[in-house]
Structure formats: C-alpha cells, structure tokens
Coordinates of C-alpha atoms in Angstrom, one line a residue:
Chain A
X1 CA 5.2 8.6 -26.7
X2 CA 8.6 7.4 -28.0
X3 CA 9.3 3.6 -27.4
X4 CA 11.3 2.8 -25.2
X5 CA 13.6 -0.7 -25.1
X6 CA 12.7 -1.5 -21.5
X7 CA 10.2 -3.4 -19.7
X8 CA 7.2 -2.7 -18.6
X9 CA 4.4 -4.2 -16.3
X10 CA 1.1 -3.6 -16.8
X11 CA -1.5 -4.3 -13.9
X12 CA -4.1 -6.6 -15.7
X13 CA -7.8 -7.5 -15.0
X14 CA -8.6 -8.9 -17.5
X15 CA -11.5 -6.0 -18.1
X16 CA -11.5 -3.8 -21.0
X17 CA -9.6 -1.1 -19.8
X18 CA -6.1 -2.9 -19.0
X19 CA -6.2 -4.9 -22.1
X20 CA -6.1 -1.9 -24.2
X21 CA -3.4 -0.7 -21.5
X22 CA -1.5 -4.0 -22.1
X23 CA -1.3 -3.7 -25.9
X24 CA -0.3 -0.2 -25.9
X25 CA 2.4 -1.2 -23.5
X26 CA 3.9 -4.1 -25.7
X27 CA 3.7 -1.3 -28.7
X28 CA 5.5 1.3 -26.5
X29 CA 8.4 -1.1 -24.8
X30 CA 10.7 -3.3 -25.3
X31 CA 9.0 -6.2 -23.3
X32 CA 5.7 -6.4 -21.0
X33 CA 4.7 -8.4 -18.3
X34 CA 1.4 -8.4 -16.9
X35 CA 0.4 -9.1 -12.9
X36 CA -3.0 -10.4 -12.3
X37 CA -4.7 -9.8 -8.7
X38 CA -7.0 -11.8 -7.2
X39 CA -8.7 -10.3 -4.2
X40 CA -11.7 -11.8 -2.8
X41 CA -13.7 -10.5 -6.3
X42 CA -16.8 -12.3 -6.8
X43 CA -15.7 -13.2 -10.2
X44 CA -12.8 -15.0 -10.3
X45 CA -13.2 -15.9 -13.8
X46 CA -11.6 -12.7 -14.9
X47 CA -8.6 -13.8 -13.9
X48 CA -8.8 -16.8 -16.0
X49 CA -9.5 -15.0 -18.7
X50 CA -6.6 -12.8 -18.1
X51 CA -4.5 -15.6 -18.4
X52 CA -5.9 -16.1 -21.8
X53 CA -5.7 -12.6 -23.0
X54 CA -1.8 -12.4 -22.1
X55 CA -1.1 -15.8 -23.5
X56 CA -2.7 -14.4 -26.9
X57 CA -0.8 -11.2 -26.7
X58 CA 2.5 -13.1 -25.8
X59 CA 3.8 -11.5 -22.6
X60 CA 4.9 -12.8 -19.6
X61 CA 1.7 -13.0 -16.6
X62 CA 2.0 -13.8 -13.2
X63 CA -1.4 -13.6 -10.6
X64 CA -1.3 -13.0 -6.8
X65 CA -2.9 -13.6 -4.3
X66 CA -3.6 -10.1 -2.2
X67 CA -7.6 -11.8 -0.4
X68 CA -6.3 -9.5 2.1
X69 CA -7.5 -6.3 0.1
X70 CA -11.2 -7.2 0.1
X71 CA -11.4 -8.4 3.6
X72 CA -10.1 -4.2 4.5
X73 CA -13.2 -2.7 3.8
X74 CA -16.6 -3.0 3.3
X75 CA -17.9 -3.0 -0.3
X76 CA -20.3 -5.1 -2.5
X77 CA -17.7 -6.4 -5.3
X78 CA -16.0 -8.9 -2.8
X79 CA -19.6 -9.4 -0.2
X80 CA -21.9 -11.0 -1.5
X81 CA -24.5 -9.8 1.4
X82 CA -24.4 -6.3 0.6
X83 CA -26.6 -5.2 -3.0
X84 CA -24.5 -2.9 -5.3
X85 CA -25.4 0.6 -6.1
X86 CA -26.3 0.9 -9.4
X87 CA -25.6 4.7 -9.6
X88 CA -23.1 6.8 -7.6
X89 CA -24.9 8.1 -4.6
X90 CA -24.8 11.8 -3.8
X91 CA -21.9 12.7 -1.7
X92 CA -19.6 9.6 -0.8
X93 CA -18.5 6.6 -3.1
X94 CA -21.0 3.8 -4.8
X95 CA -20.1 0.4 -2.7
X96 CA -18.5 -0.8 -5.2
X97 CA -15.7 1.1 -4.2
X98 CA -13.1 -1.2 -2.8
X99 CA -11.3 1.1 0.0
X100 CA -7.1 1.6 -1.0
X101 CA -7.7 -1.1 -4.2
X102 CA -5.5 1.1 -6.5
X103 CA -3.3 2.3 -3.9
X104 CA -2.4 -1.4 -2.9
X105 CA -2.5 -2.9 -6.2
X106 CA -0.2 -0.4 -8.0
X107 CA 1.9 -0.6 -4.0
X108 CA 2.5 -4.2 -5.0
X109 CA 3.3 -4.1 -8.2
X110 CA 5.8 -1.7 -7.5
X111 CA 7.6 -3.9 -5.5
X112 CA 7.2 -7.0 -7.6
X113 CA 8.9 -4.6 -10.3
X114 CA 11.7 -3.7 -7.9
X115 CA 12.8 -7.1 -7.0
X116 CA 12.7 -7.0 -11.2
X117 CA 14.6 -4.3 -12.5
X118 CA 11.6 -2.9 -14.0
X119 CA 10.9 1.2 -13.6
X120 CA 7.7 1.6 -15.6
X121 CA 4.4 0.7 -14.4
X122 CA 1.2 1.1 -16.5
X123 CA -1.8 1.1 -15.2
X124 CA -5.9 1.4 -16.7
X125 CA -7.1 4.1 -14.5
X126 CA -9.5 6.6 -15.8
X127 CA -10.1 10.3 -14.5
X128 CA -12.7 11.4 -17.2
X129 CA -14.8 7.9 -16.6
X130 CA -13.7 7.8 -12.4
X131 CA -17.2 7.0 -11.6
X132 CA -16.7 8.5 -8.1
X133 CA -13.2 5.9 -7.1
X134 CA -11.4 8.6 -6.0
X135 CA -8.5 6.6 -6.6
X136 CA -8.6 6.5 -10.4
X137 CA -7.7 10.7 -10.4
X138 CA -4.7 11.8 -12.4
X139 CA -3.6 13.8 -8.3
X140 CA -4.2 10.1 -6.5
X141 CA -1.4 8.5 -9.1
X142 CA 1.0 11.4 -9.6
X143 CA 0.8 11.2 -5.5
X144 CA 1.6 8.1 -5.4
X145 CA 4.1 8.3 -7.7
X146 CA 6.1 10.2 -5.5
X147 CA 5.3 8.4 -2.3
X148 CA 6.2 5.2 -3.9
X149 CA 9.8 6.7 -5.1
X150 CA 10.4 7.5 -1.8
X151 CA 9.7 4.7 0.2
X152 CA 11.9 2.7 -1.7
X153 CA 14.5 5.1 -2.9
X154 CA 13.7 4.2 -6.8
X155 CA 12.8 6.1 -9.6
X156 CA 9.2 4.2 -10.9
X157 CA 7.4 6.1 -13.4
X158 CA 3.5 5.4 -13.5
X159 CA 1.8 5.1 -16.9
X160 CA -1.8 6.1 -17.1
X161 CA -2.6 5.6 -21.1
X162 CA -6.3 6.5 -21.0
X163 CA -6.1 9.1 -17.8
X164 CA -7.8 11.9 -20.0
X165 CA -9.8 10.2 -22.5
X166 CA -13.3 8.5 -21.9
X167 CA -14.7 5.2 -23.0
X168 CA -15.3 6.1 -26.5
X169 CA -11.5 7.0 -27.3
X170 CA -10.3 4.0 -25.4
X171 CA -12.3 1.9 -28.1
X172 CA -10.9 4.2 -30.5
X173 CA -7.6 2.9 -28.7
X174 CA -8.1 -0.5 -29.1
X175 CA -8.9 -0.3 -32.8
X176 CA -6.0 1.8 -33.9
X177 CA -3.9 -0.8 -32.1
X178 CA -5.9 -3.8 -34.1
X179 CA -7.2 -5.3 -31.3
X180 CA -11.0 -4.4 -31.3
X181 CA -12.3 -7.3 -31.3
X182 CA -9.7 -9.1 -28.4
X183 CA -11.0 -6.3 -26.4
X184 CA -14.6 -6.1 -27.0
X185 CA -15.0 -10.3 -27.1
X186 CA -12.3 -11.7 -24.3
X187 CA -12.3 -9.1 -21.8
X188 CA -14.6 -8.8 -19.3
X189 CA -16.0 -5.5 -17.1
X190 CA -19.4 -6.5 -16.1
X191 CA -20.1 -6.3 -12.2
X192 CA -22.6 -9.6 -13.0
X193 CA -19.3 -11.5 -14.6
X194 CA -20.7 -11.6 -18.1
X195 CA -17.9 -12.1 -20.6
X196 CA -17.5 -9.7 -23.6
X197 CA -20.8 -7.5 -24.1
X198 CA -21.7 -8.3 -20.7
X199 CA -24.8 -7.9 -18.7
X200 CA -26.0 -4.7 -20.0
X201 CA -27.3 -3.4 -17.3
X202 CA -24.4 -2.7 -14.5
X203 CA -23.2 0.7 -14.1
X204 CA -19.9 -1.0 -15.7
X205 CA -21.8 -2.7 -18.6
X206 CA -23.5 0.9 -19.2
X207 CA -20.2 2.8 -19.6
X208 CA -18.8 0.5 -21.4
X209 CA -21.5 -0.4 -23.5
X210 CA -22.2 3.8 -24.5
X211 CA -18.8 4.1 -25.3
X212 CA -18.7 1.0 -28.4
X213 CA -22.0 2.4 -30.0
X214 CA -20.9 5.7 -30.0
X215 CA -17.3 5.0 -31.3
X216 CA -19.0 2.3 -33.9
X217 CA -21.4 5.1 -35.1
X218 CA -18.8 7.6 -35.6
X219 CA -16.3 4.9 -36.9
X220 CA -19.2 4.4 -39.7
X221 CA -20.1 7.9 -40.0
X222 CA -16.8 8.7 -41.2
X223 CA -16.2 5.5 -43.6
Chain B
X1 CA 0.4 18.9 21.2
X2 CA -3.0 20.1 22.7
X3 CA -4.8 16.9 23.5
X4 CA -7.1 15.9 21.1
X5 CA -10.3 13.8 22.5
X6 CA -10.8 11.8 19.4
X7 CA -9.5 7.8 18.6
X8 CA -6.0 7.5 17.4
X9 CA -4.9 4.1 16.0
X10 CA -1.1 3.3 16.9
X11 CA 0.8 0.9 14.4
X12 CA 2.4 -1.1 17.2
X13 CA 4.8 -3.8 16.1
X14 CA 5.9 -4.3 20.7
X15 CA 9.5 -3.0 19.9
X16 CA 10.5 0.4 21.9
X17 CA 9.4 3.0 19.3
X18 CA 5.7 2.0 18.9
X19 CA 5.3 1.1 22.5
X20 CA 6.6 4.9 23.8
X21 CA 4.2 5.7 21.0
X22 CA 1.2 4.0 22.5
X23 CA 2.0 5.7 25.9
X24 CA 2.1 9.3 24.1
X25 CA -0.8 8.8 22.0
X26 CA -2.7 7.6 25.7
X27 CA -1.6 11.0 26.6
X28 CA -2.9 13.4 23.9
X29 CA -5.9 11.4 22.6
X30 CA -8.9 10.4 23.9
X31 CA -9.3 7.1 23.1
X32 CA -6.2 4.6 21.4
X33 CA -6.4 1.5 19.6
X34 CA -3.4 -0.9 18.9
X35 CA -2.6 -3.0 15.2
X36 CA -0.3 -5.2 15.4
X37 CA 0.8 -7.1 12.0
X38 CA 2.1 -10.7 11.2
X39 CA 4.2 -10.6 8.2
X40 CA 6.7 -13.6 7.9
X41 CA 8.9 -11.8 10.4
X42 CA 11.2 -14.7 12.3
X43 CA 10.4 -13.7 16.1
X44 CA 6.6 -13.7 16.0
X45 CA 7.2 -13.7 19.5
X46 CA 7.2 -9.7 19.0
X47 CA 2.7 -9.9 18.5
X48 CA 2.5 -12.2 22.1
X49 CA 4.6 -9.3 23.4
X50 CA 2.9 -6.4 21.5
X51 CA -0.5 -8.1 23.0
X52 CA 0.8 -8.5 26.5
X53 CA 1.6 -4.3 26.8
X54 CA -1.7 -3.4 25.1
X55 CA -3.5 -5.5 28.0
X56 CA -1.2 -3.7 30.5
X57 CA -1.8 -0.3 28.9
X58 CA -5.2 -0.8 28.5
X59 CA -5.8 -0.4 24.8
X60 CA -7.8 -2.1 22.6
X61 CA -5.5 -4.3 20.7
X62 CA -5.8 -6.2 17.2
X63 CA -3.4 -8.3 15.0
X64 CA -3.6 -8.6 11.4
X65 CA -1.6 -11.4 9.1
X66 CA -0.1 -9.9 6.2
X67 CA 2.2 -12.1 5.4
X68 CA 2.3 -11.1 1.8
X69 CA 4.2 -8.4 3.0
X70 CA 6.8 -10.2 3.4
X71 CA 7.1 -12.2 0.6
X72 CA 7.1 -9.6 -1.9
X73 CA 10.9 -8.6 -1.5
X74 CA 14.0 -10.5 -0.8
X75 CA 15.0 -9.0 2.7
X76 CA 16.4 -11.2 5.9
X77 CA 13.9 -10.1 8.5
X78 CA 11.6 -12.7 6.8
X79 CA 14.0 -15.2 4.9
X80 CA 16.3 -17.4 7.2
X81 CA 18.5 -18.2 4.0
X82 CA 19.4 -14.8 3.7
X83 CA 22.6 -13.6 6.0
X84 CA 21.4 -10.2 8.0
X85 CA 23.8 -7.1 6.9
X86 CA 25.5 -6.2 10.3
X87 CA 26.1 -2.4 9.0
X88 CA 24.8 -0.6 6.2
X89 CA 25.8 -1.5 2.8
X90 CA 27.5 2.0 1.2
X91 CA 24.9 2.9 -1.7
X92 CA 22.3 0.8 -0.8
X93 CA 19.8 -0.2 2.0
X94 CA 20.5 -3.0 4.2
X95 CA 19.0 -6.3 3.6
X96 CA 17.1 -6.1 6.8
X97 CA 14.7 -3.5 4.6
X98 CA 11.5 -4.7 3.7
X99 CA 10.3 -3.1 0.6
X100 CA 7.1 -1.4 1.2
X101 CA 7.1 -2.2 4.7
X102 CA 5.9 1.1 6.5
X103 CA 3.8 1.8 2.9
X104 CA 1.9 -1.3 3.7
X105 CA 1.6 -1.1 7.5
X106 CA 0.3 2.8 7.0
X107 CA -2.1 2.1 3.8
X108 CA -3.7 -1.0 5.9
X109 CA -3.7 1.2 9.1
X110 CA -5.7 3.7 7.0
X111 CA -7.9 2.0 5.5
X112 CA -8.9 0.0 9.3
X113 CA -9.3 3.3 10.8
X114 CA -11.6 4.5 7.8
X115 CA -13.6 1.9 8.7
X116 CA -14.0 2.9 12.1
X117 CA -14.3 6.3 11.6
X118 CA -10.8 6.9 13.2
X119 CA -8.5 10.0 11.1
X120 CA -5.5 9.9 14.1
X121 CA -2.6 7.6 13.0
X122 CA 0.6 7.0 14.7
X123 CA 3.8 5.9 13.8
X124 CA 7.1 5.5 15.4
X125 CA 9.4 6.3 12.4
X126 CA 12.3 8.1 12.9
X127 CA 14.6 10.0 10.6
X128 CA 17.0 10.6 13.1
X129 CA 18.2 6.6 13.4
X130 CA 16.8 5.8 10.0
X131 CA 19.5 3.5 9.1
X132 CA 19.3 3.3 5.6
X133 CA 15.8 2.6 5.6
X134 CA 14.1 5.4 3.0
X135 CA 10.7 4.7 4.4
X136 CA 11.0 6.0 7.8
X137 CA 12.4 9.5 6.4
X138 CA 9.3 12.6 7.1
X139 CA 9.3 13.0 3.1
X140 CA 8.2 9.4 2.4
X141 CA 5.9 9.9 5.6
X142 CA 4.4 13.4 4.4
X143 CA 4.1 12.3 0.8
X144 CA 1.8 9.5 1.9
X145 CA -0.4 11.4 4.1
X146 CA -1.6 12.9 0.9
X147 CA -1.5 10.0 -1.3
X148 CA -3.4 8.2 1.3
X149 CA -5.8 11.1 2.1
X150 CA -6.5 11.3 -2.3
X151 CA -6.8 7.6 -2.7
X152 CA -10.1 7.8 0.1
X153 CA -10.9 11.3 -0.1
X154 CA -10.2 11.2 3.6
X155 CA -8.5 13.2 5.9
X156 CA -5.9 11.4 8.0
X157 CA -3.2 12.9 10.0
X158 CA -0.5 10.6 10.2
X159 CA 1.8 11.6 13.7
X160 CA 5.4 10.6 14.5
X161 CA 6.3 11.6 17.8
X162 CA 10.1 10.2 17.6
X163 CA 10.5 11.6 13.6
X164 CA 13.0 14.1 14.9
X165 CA 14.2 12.7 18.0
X166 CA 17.3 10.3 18.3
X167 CA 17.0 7.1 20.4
X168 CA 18.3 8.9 23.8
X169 CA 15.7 11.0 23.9
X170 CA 13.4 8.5 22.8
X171 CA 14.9 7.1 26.3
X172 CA 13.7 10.4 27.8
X173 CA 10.5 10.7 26.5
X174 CA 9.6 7.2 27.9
X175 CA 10.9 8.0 31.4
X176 CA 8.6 11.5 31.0
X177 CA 5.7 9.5 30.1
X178 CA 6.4 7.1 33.4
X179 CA 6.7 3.6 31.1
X180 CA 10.7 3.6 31.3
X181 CA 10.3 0.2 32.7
X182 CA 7.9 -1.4 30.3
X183 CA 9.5 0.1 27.4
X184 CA 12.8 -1.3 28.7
X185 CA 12.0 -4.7 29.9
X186 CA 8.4 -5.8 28.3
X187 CA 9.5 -5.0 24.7
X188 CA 11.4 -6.3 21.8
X189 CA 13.7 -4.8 19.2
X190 CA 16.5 -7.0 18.9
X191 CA 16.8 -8.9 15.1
X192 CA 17.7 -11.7 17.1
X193 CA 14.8 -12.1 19.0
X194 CA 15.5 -11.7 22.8
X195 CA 13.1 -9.5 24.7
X196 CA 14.7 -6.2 26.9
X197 CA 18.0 -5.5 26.7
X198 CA 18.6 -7.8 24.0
X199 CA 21.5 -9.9 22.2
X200 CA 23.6 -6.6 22.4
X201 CA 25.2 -7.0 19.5
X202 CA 22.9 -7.0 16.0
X203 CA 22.2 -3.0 14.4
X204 CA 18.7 -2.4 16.9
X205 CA 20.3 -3.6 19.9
X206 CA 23.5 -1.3 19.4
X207 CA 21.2 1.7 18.4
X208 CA 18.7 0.9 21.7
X209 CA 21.2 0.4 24.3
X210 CA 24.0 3.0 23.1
X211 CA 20.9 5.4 23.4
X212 CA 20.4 4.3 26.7
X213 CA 23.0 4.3 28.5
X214 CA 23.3 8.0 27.4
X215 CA 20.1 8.9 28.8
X216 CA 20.7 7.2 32.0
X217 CA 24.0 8.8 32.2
X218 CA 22.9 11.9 31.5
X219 CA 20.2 11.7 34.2
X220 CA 22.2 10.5 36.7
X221 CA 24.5 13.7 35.7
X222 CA 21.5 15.8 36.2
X223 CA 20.5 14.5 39.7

C-alpha cells in the first residue's frame, strides 16, 4: 500500500491483533488515532493496557463507553454465569460470540471519524483465523462498507491489514514492523485476562500461541 | 403482502410513521412487538406516548436507553445549544440528522429480535419525504439488510411499508387501516414537542399536516 498523508483511526483492544493493526497504520498514514471500547468485557484491564500501548506508540487514544453492546445478547465474554466454549460447536457460533460486536464497534467509530474528518478506518479482523464470528469475514466488512457510506452520505474506506493472512504472518507482521516484542509482551488476547503469553489454554491463547512458535521456528530455520 | 403468522418487531419511536407501521404490521403478522429507544432526544415525552399506543394497540412494548446514540454526532435533535435548520441546507444534511441514527436503531433492533428468535423487522423510513436524511433512502435500507444478515449469519427481512409512499398517502393508509384518529391525535412528530397536530410550523409538522389536509381533501372530493 502507498502511504498516504491522512489520518487514520484504528479500532484498538489492546489484543494482539489491533496492535499490529495500529503500527501498520502509523507506518501507512500520515497520523493515527486509536478508539478503545469498553463493553461490559470481563477484563477491563485490556483497556488499560491499551492506553499504554498507544501512549508508547505515540498516537492520539480515546475509550468509550458502549456497556450497551454486551447487555444485547447473550454471550460468555461479558456474563460471567455462562461457561465459555472452548471449541466452536458444530453448526452455530462458540458463546463467545458477542452478537453485532463488529458491526457496532466499526458503526461507531465511523461516526466518531465523521464528526473528525477522518475517511479511513482500520480494523484487526481476520477471515482465515474467524473462529466461527461471522462478523470477522472479508463479505461482513466490504457490506458494511457500503451500508455505512450510505447511511451517512460519506465515502469511509475500511482497512482490514490481516483479512487474508493467519496468526503466523501477523507475527511475521509485527516483526517486519519492529515491534515483536510490544506485541507479544503488552498486548493481551487471552479469554482468562492473562497479559502477554497468556493463559495457554483459551481457544484465544491457542491460536495465538501456535502462530509465535511456528513463526519463531521458521524465523530460525531460515537465520 | 400475504400475511405472514410469524412475530414482527416494529421500531416505534410514537411519531405517525412507526405508529401506522404498528397497525400494518398488526395486520399482516401474527404476532408484533414494539421498541421504543431513549437517545438524548429533547421531547422524551415521545416514549410515554409511544407506550400509551402500544397499551391501546395491544402490543407488547419495550424501551431501550441508547443515549450514546446521541452523543456521537453534533445534531440539534439532542443538543439544545445547537439552532435547528428550518430547511435543508443545499449540499448537506440538515442538522436535525443524527449520524447513524436509523443504523443504530436497526442493528439494535436485530440483534433484540435474534434474541427472541424474531427475523420480521419494521421500519417507517421513507424515501419519498426523506428530507435530506441519507439513512431513510431504500439503498442505505437494502444494503443493511445484508450487512446485518452477514454480521449474524441470520436472515432478517427488514419491511418499510411507507418507503415509497408520500405523507398523504401515508394519511390514507392509516384511515384504511381504521387508526386515522390515533395516528392523528395520540402521536407525536413535531421537533417542538407538541402531541397531534403540532406547533405547525417546524420541517415535520409542515410535511405531516400539508399531507393531510391533502388526504382529507381529496376524500372529501371522493365522497
């Protein structure tokens, strides 16, 4: 991609996925700003260490408040009553699957970029990785795209960096934009709220997890 | 329409678009439910009315605070400091627009009928009197049926009965559906807050009771 001298805002959790997101943003535009959520998650300390993350990196962050997206559906990241599928079950989501999460996440941030003057939104989401979200396909955001340009008459262009690559290449990301080690140490992905290598054991942890030793064992296999 | 005998969930904000919806979807569903939202907007006076014609059509009724809604954009529905634009600007939407209004109200109405197993969703957009607003145009409105359908891997039908229809034969379709009364007197459009027939002189007044006295003209011509 050719840089471009505008801004751009990056939706940030924190997690591994939007930091590498958010530093391949400030190398591809002119400026970045980052926009934190917090939802009702279970582990609000992501959002601290967000904070942290941008700070390092130098942009602009903002967090919101949007509770009202984890009270919308039932799912076990924001209640604590019901246990979290550790695999996707056959035929319908894992409950981990916060109903409309990306769709109102990337809704807002749309309009906080409006009342900006900012067009480009990027965004972490992963087809090859989707882990059964349905909203983390490449048709959901190019939808979306479109649906968002119209309701507000504005010409938003969504950025999905690591769309078509899987956990391996996104640590493969992170390194050729020197920031292995911010992203494997201060992020955090784990569904227990372990920072850095996490948990282990979450589907999260797993994914993420498989994709550092295999990138580390090919980084070394071809040193 | 053949009449369908499954649940249809009406967005119902109490003005006279969603409450002649309500009466049509009572005709060609089997069962309805009514959301109302809270958003910031001056005349909350609009949900005691909204409530008052669910009782009296005998709907189930629920009201949900999104209030975020309207604090992500500067618009004067929802900020007093802000004059109201009396006409629509040239080139640009009024400041009575709401960025992301209807693409909140829909995604939260979607995501509340998945939840209940509900796929029917009504709307009382219209393209005909859209006055500037890009979000109750049949594009916006088609391109999130998908976006919303992909982002759940659901299958909701999103209906607007008045999308094509202008506001005198919204007038008509009232009287056909026997609720010309409650539609005229029990509901609320005006920006200014009065109930019925209104202040007469703000944009939705104007629009409502121009289109009325050319339906009751032209029924009294017919007679």
């Amino acid at each position: 991609m050719m840089r471009n001298d505008e801004t751009a805002l990056v939706v940030f959790s924190g997690g591994q996925d939007s930091t590498t997101c958010l530093f391949w943003a400030k190398k591809n535009f002119g400026k970045v700003t980052a926009l934190s959520f917090v939802y009702g998650q279970k582990h609000v300390k992501e959002v601290a260490l967000a904070e942290a993350i941008a700070l390092k990196a130098g942009v602009e962050w903002e967090c919101m408040d949007v509770s009202f997206v984890g009270n919308l559906g039932k799912n076990s990241l924001t209640d604590s009553s019901i246990r979290m599928d550790m695999e996707k079950p056959e035929g319908t989501c894992p409950n981990t699957f916060v109903p409309g999460r990306n769709l109102f996440f990337l809704s807002i941030a749309a309009v906080y970029a409006r009342e900006r003057g900012i067009n480009h939104i990027v965004t972490g989401v992963s087809q090859t990785d989707f882990s059964g979200y349905p909203d983390c396909r490449d048709a959901f955001i190019k939808s979306l795209n479109v649906t968002l340009n119209l309701a507000m008459e504005e010409q938003f262009v969504l950025h999905t960096p690591l769309m078509w690559i899987d956990k391996c290449r996104t640590w493969a990301m992170a390194d050729e934009l020197g920031v292995l080690d911010i992203v494997r140490y201060d992020t955090m992905t784990c569904y227990n709220g372990v920072q850095g290598d996490g948990c282990g054991h979450c589907p999260a942890c797993k994914l993420r997890n498989d994709g550092l030793h295999k990138y580390l064992a090919c980084k070394k296999n071809n040193s």
